[in-house]
Short mmCIF file of C-alpha atoms in Angstrom, two decimals:
data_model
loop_
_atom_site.label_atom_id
_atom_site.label_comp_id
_atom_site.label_asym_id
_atom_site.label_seq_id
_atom_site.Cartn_x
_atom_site.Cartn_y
_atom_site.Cartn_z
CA UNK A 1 78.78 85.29 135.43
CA UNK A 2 79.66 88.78 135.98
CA UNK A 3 81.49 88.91 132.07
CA UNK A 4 83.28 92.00 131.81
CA UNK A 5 82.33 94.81 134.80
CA UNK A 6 83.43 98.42 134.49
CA UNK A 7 83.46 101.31 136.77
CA UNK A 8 82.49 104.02 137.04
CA UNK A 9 79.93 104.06 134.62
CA UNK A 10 80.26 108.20 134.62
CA UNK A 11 82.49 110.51 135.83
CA UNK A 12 83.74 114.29 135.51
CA UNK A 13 86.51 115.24 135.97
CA UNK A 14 88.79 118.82 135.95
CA UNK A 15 91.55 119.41 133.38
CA UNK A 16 94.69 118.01 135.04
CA UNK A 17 93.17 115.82 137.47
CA UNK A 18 94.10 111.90 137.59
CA UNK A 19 91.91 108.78 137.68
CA UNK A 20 91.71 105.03 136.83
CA UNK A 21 89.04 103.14 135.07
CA UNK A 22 88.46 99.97 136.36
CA UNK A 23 88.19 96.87 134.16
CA UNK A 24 87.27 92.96 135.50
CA UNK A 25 86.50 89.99 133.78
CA UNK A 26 85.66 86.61 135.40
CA UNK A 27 85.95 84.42 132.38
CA UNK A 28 89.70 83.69 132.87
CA UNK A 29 90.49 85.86 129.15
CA UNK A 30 94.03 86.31 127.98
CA UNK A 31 92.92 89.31 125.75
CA UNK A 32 92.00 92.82 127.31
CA UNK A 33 91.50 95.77 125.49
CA UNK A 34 90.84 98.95 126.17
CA UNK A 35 88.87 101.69 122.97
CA UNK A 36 87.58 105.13 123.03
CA UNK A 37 84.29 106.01 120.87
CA UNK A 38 83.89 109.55 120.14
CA UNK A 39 80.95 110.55 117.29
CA UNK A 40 81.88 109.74 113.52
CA UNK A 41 85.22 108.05 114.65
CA UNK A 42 84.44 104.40 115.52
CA UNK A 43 85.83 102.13 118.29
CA UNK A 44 89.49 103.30 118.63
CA UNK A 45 91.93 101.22 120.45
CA UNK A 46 94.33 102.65 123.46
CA UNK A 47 95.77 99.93 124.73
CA UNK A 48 95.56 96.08 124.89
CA UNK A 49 97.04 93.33 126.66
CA UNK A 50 97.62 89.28 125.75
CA UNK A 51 98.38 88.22 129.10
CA UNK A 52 99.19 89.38 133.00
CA UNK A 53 102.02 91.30 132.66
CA UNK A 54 102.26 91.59 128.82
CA UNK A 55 100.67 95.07 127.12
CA UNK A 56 100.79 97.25 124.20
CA UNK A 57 100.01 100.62 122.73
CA UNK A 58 96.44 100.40 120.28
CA UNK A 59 95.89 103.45 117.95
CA UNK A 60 95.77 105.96 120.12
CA UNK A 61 98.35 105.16 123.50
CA UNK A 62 99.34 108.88 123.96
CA UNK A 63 97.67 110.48 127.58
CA UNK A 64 96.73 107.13 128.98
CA UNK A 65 98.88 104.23 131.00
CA UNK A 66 97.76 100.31 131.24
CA UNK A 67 99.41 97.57 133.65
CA UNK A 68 98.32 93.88 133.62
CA UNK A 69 99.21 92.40 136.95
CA UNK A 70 96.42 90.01 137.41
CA UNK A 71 94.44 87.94 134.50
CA UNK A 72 91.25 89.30 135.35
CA UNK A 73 92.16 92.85 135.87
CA UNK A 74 93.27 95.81 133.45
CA UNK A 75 93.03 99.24 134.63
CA UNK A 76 93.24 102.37 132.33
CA UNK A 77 95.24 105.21 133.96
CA UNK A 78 94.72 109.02 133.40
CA UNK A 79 97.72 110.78 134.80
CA UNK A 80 96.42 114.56 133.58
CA UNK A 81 93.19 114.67 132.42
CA UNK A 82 92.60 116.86 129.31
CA UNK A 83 89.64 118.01 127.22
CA UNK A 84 90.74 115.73 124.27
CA UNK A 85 90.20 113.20 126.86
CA UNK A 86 86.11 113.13 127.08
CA UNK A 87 84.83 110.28 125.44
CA UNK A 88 82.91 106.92 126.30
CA UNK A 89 85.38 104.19 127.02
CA UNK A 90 84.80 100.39 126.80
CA UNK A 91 86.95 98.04 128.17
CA UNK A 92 86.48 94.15 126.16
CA UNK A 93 88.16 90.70 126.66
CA UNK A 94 88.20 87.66 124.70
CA UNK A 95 90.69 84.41 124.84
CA UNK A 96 92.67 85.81 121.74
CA UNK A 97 92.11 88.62 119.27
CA UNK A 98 90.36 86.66 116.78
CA UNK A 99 87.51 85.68 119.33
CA UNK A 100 84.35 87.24 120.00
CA UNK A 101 85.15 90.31 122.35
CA UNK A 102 82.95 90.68 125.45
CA UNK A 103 82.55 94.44 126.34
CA UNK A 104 81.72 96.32 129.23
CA UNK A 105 79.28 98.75 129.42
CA UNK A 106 80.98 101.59 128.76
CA UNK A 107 82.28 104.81 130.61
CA UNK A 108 81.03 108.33 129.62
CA UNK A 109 83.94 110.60 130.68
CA UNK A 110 83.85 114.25 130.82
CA UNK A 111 86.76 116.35 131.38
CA UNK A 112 85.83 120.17 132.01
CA UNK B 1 98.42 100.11 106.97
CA UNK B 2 95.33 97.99 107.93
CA UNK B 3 92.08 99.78 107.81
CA UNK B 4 88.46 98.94 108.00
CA UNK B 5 86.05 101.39 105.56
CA UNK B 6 82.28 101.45 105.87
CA UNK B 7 81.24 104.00 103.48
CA UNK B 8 77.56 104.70 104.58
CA UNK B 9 77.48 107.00 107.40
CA UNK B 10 73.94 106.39 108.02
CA UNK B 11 71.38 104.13 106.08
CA UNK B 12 67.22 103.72 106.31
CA UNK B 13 65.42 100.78 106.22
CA UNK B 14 61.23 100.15 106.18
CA UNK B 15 60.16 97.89 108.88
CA UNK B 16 60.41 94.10 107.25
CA UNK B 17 62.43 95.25 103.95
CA UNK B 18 66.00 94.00 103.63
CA UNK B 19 68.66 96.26 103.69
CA UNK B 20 72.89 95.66 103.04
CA UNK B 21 75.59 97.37 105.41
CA UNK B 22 78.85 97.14 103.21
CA UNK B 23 82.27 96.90 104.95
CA UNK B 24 85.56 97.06 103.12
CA UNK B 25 89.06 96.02 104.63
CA UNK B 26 92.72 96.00 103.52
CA UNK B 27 94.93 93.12 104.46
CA UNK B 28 97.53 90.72 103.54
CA UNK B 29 96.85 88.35 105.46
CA UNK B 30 95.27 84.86 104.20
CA UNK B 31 93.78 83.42 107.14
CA UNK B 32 91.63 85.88 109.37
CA UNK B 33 87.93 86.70 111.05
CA UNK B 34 85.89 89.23 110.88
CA UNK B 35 83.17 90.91 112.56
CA UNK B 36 79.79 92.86 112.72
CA UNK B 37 79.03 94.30 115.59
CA UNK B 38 75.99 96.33 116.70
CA UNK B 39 75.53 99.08 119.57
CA UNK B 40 71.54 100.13 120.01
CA UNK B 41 70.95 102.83 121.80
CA UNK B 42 71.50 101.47 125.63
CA UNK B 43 75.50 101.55 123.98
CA UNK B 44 75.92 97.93 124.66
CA UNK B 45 78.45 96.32 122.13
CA UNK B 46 76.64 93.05 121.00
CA UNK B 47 78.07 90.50 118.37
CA UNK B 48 76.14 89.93 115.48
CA UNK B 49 77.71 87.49 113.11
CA UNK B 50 81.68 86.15 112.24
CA UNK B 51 82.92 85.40 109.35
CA UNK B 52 86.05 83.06 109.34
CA UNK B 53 88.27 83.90 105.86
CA UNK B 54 89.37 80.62 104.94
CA UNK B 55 85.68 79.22 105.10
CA UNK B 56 84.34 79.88 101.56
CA UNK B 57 80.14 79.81 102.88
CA UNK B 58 78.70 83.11 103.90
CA UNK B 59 78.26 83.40 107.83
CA UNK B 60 74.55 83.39 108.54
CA UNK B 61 72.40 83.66 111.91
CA UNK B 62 68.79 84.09 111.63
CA UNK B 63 67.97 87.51 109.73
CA UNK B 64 71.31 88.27 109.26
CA UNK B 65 74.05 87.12 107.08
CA UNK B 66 77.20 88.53 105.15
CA UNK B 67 78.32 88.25 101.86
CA UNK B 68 81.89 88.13 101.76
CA UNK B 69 83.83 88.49 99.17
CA UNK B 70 88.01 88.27 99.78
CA UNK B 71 89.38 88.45 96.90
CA UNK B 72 87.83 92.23 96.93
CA UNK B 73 88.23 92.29 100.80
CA UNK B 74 84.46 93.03 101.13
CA UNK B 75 82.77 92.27 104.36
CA UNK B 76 78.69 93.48 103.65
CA UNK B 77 75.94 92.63 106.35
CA UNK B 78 72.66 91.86 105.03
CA UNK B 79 69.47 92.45 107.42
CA UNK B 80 66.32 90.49 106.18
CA UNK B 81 63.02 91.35 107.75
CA UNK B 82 63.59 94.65 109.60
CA UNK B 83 62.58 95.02 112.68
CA UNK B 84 62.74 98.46 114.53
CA UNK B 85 64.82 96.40 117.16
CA UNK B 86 67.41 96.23 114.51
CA UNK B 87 67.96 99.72 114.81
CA UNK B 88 71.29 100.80 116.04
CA UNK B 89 74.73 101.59 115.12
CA UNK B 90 77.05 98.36 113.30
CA UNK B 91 80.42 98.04 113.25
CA UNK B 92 82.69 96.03 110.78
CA UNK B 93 85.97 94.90 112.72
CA UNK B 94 88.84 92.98 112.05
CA UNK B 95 91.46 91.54 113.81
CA UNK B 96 95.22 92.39 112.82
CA UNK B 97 97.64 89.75 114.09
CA UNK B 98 100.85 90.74 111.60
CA UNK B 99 103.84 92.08 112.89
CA UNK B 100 103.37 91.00 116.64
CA UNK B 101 100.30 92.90 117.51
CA UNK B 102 97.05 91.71 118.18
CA UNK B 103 94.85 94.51 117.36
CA UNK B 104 90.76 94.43 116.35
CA UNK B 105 90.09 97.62 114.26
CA UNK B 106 87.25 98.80 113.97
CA UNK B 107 85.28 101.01 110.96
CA UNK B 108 83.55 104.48 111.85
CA UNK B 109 80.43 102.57 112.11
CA UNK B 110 76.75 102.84 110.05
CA UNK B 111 73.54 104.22 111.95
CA UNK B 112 70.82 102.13 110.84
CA UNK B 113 67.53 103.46 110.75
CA UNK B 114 63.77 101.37 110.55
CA UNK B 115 61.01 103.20 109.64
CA UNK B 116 57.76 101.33 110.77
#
């Protein structure tokens, strides 16, 4: 099994530019999630999502867009990229909250 | 509001010695999990040990295992028998399920060093 698989693995990007990190799982989750690590602050979380179709705003939503239109797939949207932006992002899934969450292996984004 | 506090930024440990991560959480909840997770340096996420609240025995696999405590909503990770593989940072995380959401928060995380 695959688990969780997320791409790009790095990327740079210009202030105001757009992109989408990709997020698949293959172990049928409901649960997707979607955190930000930057030094000294923990695993912060964006967004999440309980089912296809279903998502919410995490800690810190603001700058960032989710859909759920498949079980196995949650993309994290960038519409204008900003400084405050670069960080390492990990995308995770589990069957509910209170399960184990299987992470990707990260992003490192960098936004110049 | 629901938070998750490790208060050691950073601890040491000598190769084989034990050494205690301490995590501290505020709910009002009764029935919950909790988590320790660890990140070496490759920045892999890896579960290291749950803890289920209504279960009143202390979580343990292999070197490690927690003390929890939740009437004081303490959450600490002991490491027996350092190795320098245990080296990394570890997260305490819980999951918050009141309200509608379905949220794990994490603390800011402990970098554990071993000294050989």
């Amino acid at each position: 099994n695959a688990g969780v698989t997320q791409t790009p693995k790095f990327q740079v990007l210009k202030t105001g530019q757009s992109m989408t990190l990709q997020c698949a799982q293959d172990m049928n989750h409901e649960y997707m999630s979607w955190y930000r690590q930057d030094p000294g602050m923990g695993l912060r979380l964006i967004h999440y999502s309980v089912g296809a179709g279903i998502t919410d705003q995490g800690e810190v939503p603001n700058g960032y867009n989710v859909s759920r239109s498949t079980t196995e797939d949650f993309p994290l949207r960038l519409l204008s990229a900003a400084p405050s932006q670069t960080s390492v992002y990990f995308c995770a899934s589990s069957f509910r909250v209170g399960q184990p969450q299987h992470f990707g292996d990260g992003t490192r984004l960098s936004i110049l | 509001a629901q938070t998750v506090t490790q208060s050691q930024p950073e601890m040491s440990v000598q190769e084989a010695e034990t050494v205690t991560l301490s995590c501290t959480y505020d709910t009002s909840e009764s029935d919950y999990y909790l988590f320790w997770y660890k990140q070496p340096p490759s920045r892999q996420m890896i579960l290291v040990i749950r803890q289920e609240a209504y279960k009143q025995q202390n979580a343990t696999e292999n070197r490690f295992s927690v003390n929890f405590q939740k009437a004081a909503k303490s959450f600490s990770l002991k490491i027996s028998d350092s190795q320098l593989g245990d080296a990394a940072m570890y997260f305490c995380a819980y999951p918050l399920t009141q309200g509608g959401s379905e949220k794990l928060v994490f603390g800011k995380g402990t970098k554990l060093t071993v000294n050989p």
